[in-house]
XYZ file of C-alpha atoms in Angstrom:
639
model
C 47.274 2.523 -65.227
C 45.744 -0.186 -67.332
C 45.386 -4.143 -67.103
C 48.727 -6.182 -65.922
C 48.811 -8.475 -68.797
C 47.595 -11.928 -67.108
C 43.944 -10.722 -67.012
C 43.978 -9.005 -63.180
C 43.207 -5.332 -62.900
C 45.280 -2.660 -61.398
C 43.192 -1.802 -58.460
C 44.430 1.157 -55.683
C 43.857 1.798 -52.395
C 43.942 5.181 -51.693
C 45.960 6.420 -48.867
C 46.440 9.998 -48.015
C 48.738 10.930 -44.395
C 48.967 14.941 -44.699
C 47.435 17.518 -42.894
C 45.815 19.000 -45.803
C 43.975 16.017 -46.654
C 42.380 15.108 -43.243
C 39.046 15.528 -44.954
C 39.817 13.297 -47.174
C 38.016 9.070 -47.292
C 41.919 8.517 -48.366
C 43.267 9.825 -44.857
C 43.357 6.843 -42.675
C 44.733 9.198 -39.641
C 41.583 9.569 -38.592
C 40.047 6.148 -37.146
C 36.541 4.878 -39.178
C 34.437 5.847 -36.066
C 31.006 4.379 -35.774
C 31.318 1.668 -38.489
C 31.789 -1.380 -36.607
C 28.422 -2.930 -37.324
C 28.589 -1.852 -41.435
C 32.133 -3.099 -41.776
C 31.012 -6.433 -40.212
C 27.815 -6.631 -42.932
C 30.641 -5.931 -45.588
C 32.684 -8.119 -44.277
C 29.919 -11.068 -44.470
C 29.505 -9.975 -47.752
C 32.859 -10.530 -49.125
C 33.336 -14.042 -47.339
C 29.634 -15.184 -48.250
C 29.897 -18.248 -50.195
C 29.222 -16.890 -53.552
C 31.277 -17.304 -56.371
C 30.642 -13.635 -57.625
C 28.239 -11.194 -56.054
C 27.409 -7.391 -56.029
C 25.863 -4.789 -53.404
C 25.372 -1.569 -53.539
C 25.796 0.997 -50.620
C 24.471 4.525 -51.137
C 24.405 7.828 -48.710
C 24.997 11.505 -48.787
C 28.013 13.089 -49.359
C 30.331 13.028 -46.534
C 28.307 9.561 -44.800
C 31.795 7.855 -45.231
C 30.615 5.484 -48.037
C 34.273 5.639 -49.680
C 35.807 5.684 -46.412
C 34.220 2.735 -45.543
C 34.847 1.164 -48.442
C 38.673 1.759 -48.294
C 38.469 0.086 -44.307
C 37.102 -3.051 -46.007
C 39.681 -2.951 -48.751
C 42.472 -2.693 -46.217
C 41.119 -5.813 -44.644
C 40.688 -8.129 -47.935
C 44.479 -7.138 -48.463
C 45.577 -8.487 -45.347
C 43.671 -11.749 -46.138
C 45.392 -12.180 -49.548
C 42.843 -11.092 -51.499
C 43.298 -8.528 -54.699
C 41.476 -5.343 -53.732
C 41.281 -1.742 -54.492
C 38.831 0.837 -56.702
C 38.867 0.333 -60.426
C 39.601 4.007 -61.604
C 37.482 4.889 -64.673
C 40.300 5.155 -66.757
C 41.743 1.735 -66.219
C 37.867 0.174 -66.263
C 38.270 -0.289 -70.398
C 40.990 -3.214 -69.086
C 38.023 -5.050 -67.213
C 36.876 -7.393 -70.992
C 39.669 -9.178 -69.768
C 39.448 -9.517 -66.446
C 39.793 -12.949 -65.195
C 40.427 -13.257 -61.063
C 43.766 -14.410 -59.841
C 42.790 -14.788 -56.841
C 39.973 -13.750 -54.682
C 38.973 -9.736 -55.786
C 36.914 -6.950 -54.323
C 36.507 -4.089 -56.799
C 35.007 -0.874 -55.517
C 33.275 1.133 -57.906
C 32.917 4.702 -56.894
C 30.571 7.391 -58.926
C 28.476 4.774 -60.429
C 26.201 6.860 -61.690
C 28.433 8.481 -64.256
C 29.360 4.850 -65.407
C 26.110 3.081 -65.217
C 26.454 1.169 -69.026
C 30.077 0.285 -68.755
C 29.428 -1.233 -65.115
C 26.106 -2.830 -66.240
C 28.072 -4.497 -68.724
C 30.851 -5.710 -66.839
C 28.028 -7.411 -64.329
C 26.537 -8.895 -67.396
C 29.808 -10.520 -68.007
C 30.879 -11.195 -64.415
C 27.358 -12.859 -63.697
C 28.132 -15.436 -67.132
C 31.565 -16.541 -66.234
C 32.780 -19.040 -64.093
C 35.566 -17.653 -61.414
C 37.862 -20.168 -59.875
C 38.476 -17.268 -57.316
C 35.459 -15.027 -55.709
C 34.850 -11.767 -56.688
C 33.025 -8.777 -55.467
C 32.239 -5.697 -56.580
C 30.872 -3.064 -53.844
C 29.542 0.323 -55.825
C 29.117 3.112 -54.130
C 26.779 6.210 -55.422
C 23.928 8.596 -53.488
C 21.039 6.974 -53.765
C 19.589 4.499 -56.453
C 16.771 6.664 -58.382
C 17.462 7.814 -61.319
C 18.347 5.883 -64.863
C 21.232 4.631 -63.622
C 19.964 2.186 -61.502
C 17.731 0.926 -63.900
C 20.674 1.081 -66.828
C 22.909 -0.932 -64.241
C 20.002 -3.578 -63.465
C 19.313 -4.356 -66.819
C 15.585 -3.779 -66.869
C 13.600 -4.609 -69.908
C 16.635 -6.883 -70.975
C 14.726 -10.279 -68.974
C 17.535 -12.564 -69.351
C 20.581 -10.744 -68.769
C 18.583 -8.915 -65.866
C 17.652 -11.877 -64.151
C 21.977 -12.965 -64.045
C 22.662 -9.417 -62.766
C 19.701 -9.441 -59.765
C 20.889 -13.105 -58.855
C 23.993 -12.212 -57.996
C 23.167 -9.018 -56.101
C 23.901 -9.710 -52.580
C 21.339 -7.879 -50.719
C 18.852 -4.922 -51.550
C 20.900 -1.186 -51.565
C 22.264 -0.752 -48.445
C 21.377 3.293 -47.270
C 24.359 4.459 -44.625
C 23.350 6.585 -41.583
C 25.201 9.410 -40.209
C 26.890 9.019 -36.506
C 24.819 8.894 -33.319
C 26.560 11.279 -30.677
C 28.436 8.485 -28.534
C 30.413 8.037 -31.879
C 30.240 11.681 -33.181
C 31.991 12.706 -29.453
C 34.383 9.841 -30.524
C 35.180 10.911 -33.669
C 35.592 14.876 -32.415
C 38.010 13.417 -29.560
C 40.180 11.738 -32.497
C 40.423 14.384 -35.049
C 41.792 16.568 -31.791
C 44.572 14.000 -30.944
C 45.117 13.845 -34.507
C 45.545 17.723 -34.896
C 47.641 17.172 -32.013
C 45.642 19.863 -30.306
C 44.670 20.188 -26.516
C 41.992 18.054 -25.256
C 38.817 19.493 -25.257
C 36.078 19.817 -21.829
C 32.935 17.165 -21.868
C 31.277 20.420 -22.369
C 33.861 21.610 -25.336
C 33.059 18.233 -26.874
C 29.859 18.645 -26.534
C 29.486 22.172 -28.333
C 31.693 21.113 -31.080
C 29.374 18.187 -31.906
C 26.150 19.903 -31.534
C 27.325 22.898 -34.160
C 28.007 19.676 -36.406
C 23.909 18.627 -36.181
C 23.308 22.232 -36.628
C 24.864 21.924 -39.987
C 23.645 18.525 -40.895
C 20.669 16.818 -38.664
C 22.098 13.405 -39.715
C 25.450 14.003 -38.257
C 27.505 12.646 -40.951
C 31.053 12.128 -40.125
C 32.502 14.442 -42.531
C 30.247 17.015 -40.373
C 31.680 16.499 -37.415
C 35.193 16.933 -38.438
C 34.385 19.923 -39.789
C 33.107 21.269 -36.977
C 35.937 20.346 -34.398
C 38.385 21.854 -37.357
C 36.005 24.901 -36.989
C 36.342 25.084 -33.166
C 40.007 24.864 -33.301
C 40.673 28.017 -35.988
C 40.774 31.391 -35.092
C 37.928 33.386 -36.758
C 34.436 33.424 -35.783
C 32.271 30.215 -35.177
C 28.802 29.795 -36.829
C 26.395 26.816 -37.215
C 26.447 27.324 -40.539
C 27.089 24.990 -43.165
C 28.412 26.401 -46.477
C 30.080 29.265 -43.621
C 32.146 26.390 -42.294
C 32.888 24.762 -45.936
C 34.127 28.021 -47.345
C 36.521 28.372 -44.238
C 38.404 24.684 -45.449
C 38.316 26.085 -49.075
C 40.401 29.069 -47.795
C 43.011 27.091 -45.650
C 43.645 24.954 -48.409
C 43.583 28.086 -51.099
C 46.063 29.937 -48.625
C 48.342 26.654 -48.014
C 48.599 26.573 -52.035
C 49.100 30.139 -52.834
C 51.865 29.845 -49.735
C 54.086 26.784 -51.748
C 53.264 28.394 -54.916
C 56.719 30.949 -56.851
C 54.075 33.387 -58.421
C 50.765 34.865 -58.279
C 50.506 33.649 -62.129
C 51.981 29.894 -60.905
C 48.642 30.298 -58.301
C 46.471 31.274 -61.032
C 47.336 28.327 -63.078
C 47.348 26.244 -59.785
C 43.662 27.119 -58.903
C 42.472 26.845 -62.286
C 44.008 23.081 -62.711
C 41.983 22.379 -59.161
C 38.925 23.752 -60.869
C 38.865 22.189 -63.771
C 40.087 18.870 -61.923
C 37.222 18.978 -59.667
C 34.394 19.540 -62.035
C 35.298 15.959 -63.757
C 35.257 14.322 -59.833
C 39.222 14.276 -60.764
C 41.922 13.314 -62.996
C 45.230 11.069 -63.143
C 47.870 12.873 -64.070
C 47.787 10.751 -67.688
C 44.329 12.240 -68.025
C 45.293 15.718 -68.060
C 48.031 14.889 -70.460
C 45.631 13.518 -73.184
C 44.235 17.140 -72.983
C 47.232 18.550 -74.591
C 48.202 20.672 -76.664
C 45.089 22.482 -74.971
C 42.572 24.491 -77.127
C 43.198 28.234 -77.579
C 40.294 29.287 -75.157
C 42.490 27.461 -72.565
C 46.442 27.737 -73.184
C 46.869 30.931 -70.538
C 44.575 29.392 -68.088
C 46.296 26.019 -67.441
C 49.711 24.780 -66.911
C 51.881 22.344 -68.887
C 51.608 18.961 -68.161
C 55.495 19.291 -66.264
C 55.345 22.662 -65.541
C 56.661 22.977 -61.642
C 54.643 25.950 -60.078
C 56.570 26.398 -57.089
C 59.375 23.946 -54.966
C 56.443 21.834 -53.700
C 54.059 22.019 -55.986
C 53.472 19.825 -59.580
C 50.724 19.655 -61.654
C 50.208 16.001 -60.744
C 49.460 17.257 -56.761
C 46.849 18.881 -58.294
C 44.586 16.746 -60.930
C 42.761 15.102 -58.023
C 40.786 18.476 -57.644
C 39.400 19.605 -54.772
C 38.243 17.431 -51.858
C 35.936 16.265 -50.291
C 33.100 16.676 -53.006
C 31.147 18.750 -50.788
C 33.666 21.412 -50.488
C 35.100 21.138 -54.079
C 31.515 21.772 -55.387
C 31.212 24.819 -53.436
C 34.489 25.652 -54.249
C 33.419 25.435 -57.872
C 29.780 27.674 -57.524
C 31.968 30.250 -55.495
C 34.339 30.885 -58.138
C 31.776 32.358 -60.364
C 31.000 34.705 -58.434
C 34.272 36.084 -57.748
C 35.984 38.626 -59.460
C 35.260 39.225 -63.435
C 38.286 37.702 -64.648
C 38.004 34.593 -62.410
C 34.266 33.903 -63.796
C 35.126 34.345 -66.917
C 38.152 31.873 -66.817
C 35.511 29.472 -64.734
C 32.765 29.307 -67.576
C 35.472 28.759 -70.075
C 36.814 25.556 -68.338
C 33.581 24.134 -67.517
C 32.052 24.978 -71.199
C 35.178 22.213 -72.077
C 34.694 20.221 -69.474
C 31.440 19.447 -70.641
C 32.237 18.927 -74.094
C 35.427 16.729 -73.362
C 34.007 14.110 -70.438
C 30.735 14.810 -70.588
C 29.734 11.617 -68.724
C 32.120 12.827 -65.919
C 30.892 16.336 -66.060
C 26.826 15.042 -65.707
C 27.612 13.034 -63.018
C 29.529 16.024 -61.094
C 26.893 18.361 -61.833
C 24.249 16.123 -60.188
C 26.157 15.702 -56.854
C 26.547 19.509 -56.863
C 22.556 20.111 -57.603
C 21.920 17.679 -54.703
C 24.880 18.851 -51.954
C 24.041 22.483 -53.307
C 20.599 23.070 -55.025
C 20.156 26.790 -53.098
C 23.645 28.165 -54.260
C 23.319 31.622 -56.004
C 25.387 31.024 -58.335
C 24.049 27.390 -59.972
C 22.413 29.230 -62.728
C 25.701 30.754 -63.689
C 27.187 27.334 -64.105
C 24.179 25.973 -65.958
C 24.349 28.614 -68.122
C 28.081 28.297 -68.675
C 27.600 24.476 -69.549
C 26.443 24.714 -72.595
C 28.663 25.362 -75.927
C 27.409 29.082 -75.828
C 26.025 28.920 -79.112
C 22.051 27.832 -78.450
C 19.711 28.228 -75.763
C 19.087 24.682 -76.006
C 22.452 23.306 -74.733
C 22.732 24.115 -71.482
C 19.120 23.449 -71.183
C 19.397 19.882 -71.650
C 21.704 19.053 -68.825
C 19.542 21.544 -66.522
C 16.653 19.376 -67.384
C 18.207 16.226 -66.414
C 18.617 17.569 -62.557
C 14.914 18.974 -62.348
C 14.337 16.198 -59.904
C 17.475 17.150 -57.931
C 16.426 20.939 -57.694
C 13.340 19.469 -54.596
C 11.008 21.832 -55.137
C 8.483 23.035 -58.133
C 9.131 26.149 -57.480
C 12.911 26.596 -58.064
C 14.092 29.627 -59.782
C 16.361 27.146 -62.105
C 13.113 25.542 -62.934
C 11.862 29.100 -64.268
C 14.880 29.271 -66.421
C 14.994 25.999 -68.519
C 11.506 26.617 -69.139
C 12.835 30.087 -70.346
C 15.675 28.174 -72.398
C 13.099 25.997 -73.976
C 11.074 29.200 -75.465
C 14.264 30.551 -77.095
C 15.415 27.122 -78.400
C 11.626 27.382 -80.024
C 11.711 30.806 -81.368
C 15.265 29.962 -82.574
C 13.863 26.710 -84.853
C 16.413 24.141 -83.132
C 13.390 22.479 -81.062
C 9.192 22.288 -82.105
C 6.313 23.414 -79.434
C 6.010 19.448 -79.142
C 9.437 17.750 -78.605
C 10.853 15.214 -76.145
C 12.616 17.484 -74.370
C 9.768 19.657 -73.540
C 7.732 16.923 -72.249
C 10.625 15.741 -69.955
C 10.942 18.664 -68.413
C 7.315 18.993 -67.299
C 7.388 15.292 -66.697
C 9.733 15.732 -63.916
C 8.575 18.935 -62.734
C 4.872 17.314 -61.949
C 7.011 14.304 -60.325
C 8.295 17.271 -57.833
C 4.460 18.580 -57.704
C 3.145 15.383 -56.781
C 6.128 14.666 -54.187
C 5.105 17.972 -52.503
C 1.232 16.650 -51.658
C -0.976 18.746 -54.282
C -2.099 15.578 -56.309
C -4.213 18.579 -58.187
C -1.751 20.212 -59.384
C 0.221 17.449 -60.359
C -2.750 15.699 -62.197
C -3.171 19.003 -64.051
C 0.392 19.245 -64.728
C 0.489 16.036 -65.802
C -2.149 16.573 -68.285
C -0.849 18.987 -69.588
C 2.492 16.970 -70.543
C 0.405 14.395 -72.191
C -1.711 16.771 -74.346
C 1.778 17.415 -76.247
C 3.079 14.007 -76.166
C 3.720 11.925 -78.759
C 2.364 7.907 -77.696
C 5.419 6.776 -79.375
C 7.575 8.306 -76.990
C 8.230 6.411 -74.002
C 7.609 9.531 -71.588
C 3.882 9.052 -72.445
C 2.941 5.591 -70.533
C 5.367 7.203 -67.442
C 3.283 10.202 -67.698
C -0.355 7.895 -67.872
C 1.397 5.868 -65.031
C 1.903 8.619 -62.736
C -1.228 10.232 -63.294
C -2.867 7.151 -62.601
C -1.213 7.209 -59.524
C -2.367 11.075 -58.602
C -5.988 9.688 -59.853
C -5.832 7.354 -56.633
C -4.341 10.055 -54.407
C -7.601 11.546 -55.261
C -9.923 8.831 -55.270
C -10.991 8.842 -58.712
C -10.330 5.566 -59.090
C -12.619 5.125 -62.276
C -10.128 7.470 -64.179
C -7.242 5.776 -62.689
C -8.240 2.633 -64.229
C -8.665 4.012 -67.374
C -4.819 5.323 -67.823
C -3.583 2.186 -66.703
C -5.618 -0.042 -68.936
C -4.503 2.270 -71.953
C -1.092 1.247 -70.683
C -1.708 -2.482 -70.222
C -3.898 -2.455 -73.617
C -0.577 -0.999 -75.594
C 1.492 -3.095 -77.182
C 3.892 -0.158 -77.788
C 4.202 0.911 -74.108
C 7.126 -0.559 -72.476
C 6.901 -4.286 -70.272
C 8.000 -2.460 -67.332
C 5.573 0.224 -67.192
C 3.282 -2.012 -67.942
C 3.907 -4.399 -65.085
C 4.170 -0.798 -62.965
C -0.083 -0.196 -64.433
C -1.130 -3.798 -64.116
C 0.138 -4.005 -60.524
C -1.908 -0.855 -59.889
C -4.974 -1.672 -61.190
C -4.781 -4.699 -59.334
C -4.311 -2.381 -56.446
C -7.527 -0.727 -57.168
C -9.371 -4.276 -58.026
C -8.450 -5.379 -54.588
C -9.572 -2.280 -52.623
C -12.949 -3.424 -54.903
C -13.037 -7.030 -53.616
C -12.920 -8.043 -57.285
C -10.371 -10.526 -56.422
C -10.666 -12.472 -59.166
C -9.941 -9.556 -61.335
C -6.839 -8.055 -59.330
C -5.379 -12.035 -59.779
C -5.568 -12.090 -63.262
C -3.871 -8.858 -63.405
C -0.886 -10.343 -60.990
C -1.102 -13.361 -63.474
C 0.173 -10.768 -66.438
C 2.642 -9.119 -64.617
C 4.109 -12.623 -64.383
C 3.665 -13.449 -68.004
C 5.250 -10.148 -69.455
C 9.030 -10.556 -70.802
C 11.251 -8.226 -69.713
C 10.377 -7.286 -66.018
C 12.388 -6.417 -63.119
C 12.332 -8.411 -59.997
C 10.658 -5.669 -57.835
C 7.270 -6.091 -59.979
C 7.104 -9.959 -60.321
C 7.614 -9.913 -56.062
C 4.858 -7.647 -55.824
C 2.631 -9.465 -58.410
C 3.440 -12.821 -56.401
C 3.197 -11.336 -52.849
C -0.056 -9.560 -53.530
C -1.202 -12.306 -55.293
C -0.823 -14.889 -52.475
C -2.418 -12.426 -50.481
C -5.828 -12.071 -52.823
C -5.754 -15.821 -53.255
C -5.287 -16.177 -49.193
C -8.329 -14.280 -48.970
C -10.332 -16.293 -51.421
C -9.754 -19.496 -49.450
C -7.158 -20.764 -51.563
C -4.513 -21.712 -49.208
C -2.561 -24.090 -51.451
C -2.112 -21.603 -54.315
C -0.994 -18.924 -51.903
C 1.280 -20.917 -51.010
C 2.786 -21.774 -54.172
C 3.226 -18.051 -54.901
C 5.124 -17.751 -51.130
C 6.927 -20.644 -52.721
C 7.568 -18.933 -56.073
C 9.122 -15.763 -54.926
C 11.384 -18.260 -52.465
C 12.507 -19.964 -55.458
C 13.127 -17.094 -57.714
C 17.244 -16.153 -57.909
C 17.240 -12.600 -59.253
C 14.199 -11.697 -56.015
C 15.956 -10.155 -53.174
C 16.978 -11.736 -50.066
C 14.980 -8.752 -47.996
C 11.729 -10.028 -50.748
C 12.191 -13.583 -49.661
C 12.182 -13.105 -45.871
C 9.226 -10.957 -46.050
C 7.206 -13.480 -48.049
C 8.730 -15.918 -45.479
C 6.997 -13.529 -42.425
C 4.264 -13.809 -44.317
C 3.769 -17.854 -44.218
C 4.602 -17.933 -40.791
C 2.124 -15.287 -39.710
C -0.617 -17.418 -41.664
C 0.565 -20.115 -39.706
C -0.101 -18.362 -36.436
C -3.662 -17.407 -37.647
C -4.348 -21.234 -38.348
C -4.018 -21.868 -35.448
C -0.651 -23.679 -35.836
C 2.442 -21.443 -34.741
C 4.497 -24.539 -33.972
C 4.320 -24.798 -37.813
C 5.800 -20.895 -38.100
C 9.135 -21.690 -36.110
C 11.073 -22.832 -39.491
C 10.858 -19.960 -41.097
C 10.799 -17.372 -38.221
C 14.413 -19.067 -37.547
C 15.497 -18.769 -41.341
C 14.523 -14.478 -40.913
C 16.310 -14.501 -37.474
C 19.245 -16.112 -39.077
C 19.187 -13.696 -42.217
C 21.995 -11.512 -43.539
C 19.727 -9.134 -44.495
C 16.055 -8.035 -43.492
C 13.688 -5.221 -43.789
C 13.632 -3.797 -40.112
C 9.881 -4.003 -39.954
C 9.984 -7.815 -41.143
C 12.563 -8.396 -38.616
C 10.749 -6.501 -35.768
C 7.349 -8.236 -36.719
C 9.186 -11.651 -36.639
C 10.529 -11.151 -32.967
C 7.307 -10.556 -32.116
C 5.913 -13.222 -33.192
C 9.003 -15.422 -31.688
C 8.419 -13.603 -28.808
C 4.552 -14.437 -28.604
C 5.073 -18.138 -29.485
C 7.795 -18.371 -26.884
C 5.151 -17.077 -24.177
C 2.183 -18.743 -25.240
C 4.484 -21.899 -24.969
C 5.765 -21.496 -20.890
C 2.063 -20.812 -20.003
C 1.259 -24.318 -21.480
């Protein structure tokens, strides 16, 4: 698809009806069970009165994120507006986007296209829309470069356009509680058109779903009731239960299917399809002719493999991502021929879309980080010609593996030797220092702040200070320093930091901030304020470390007896665009809790009524202000 011509986009809705895609976030059959509360936020969202804003909702696979997503575009449709996701091949059409009307695009896999949708909220954030527009984007979780690429840091003026329109801080989705996971089980049943189930029956089926996943996330639960409903044997077992959907739908296929070469083809297409997070049909076309490593593994682009089955039923890969994943990892350890044919397609996929590819691997790593067979797959994406290939993309999940001491950990480190004794990398290279970077991040997550300050020694004794890992790696181990109360050596990384004019604004906001930290603990609050002062005079900082700076600054200045200027910062962050709505009503908490310790809660009421009012809060701001309501409330009916 690509751009109509009078500067809309061509945005879809996916809708799915069959029985093999009842998994699917495109099968509306299945009632959105649970969401009432996050479709409302979304819906508030949509009709705030913003001429263009942006939010961004992460969660697990299988949380119903693109489910969601597709409930809320169903509803902007029926209220005339133009809504849909923006496919990544049609998202080249969005330089001329102008809205027709009001629009809601939903970007899905974010990660993969962090710089062309930081760029398109650089230019929706400049322009002025006649119509409203949104743009929900969907991805995991926001660590990672992408969220930083997306945001704009260390570009000051285009980053403050993008955080000023951002609706709200990322919005994490929860799984079900049981009242809706019992719901949900009742309706897949109806939908299956089975026979009701027992309390008891219901009950069973949804508490082999929290044996599989504690958070009960919808996809879960279905699962589970389709697991209770097919023959074979029933165990609380996860990847047990996922392999069971990958073999319905691999029988179903092999059933409409003329040949056992047509099924070949057909799984391979699926395979290949799922490891780029899927494909339109003019995708796979572009492939063609097909390099000679591939022409007996795929079909033609019109090839009909049986009376029901085309190629273009298949490009969409396997689904959800959860199972397709697994259904990837699986296939390499099958049978010889099958792993061979497996390494081949994803050696290409990796070359051809390599952004799509990345971004596939990393759900996998995170939905699947114990598979047996992930090294086989890291192994076979690399061109199969250096050691140092594959290793790169295994380096760039290291913080996806969750533990140090990860076999695939073991192995890149392995991979880096032999790119050494080959010549293609030196003893001291980027790449090197990234990977132990990221392994001391995991050492320092797990709670042995020794280790990690060794480990992160040890990356900074063979880093270059021109590289940009090195202030990271002083950061961090600044950071471990405090863990372990040596704050005098803390201090000293961070002011090498702050003192280099080389070392990036942002990580130097992150050390000044920190030393601050430590100047406070110190009572040198004079000290800690001039440190705030630079964080707010450095070009090129995200939002998140001028609040802190201003926050923490009020709070120093509050405790010096300067009431006015601590005010003026409270003040500050309120009037600052690109500081998030969350930011404002906890420096808002903030005033109105001073209030209450002068003496003079009457004088609190404003703004505990502007948080109570709020779209969006942090839970414990909005707790703490109830209380305080609640206190005020009291100490006024005993007057």
């Amino acid at each position: 698809m690509g751009g109509t011509g009078d500067g809309s986009l061509d945005l879809a809705i996916p809708a799915l009806d069959t029985p093999e895609s009842l998994l699917s976030f495109a099968n509306t059959a299945v009632d959105c069970v649970g969401r009432t509360a996050e479709l409302a936020e979304l819906k508030r969202f949509i009709t705030a009165e913003w001429s263009f804003s942006w939010w961004v909702w992460t969660g697990p696979a299988g949380i119903g994120k693109s489910r969601l997503a597709v409930e809320l575009c169903r509803y902007a449709s029926t209220r005339e507006w133009h809504a849909g996701f923006l496919r990544e091949t049609d998202q080249d059409e969005f330089g001329h986007f102008q809205a027709q009307r009001p629009t809601l695009l939903v970007i899905d896999y974010a990660a993969q296209r962090s710089r062309w949708l930081s760029d398109a909220l650089v230019l929706l954030s400049r322009q002025h829309q006649v119509f409203p527009v949104r743009v929900l984007i969907l991805e995991r979780d926001t660590s990672g470069e992408w969220w930083s690429v997306t945001r704009r840091v260390n570009r000051l003026e285009e980053s403050c356009g993008v955080t000023a329109a951002m609706y709200a801080e990322p919005r994490p989705m929860s799984g079900l509680d049981r009242p809706n996971a019992r719901a949900l089980v009742k309706n897949m049943i109806a939908r299956l058109a089975a026979a009701p189930l027992t309390t008891g029956q219901v009950e069973q089926v949804v508490d082999r779903a929290e044996a599989m996943d504690p958070a009960l996330r919808p996809l879960f639960v279905q699962v589970s009731t389709i697991d209770r409903l097919s023959p074979g044997e029933e165990r609380p077992n996860r990847d047990y239960s996922l392999r069971r959907i990958v073999a319905r739908s691999t029988a179903w296929l092999e059933s409409q299917v003329a040949t056992p070469q047509s099924a070949m083809l057909a799984h391979n297409l699926r395979f290949l399809a799922t490891t780029l997070g899927g494909m339109t049909i003019t995708d796979y076309e572009s492939l063609h002719p097909l390099p000679d490593t591939l022409t007996d593994l795929l079909p033609g682009v019109f090839q009909r493999l049986g009376s029901s089955v085309a190629v273009d039923d298949l490009v969409d890969g396997v689904r959800p991502d959860i199972i397709g994943e697994l259904f990837v990892l699986d296939r390499f350890g099958a049978e010889p021929t099958v792993a061979l044919a497996s390494a081949r397609m994803v050696g290409y996929a990796a070359r051809k879309w390599p952004d799509s590819y990345r971004g596939f691997v990393e759900r996998l790593v995170a939905d699947h980080a114990d598979h047996e067979r992930l090294l086989d797959l890291l192994e076979a994406s690399g061109d199969g010609e250096s050691a140092l290939s594959d290793a790169e993309l295994a380096v760039s999940v290291i913080q996806l593996l969750g533990r140090s001491d990860h076999p695939v950990i073991r192995w890149i480190f392995d991979r880096l030797d032999a790119a050494i004794e080959e010549g293609l990398v030196e003893g001291r290279c980027r790449l090197i220092t990234t990977a132990r970077f990221k392994v001391a991040n995991l050492v320092r997550l797990e709670d042995d702040a020794l280790r990690a300050r060794d480990l992160y020694s040890e990356a900074l004794a063979d880093c270059d200070p021109e590289w940009p890992e090195y202030y990271s790696l002083l950061n961090n181990r600044g950071i471990t320093l405090c863990t372990l109360q040596c704050e005098d050596l803390a201090t000293t990384d961070f002011s090498t930091i702050i003192g280099s004019p080389s070392a990036p604004a942002e990580v130097r906001a992150c050390a000044l901030n920190n030393r601050a930290d430590i100047l406070d603990t110190r009572g040198d609050l004079d000290g800690a304020i001039a440190d705030r002062s630079s964080v707010l005079e450095l070009p090129g900082t995200s939002y998140d470390r001028r609040y802190i700076a201003l926050f923490r600054r009020a709070l120093a200045r509050r405790k010096q007896g300067i009431s006015n200027e601590a005010h003026d910062d409270v003040n500050r962050i309120l009037g600052t665009a690109d500081i998030a709505v969350e930011q404002k009503m906890q420096a808002l908490l903030l005033r109105a809790q001073w209030a209450f310790d002068d003496g003079n809660p009457a004088r609190a009421q404003a703004d505990l009524d502007e948080i109570a009012a709020s779209y969006r809060n942090f839970e414990s701001v909005e707790k703490k202000a109830q209380e305080l309501r609640d206190t005020f409330t009291k100490d006024s009916s005993t007057k």
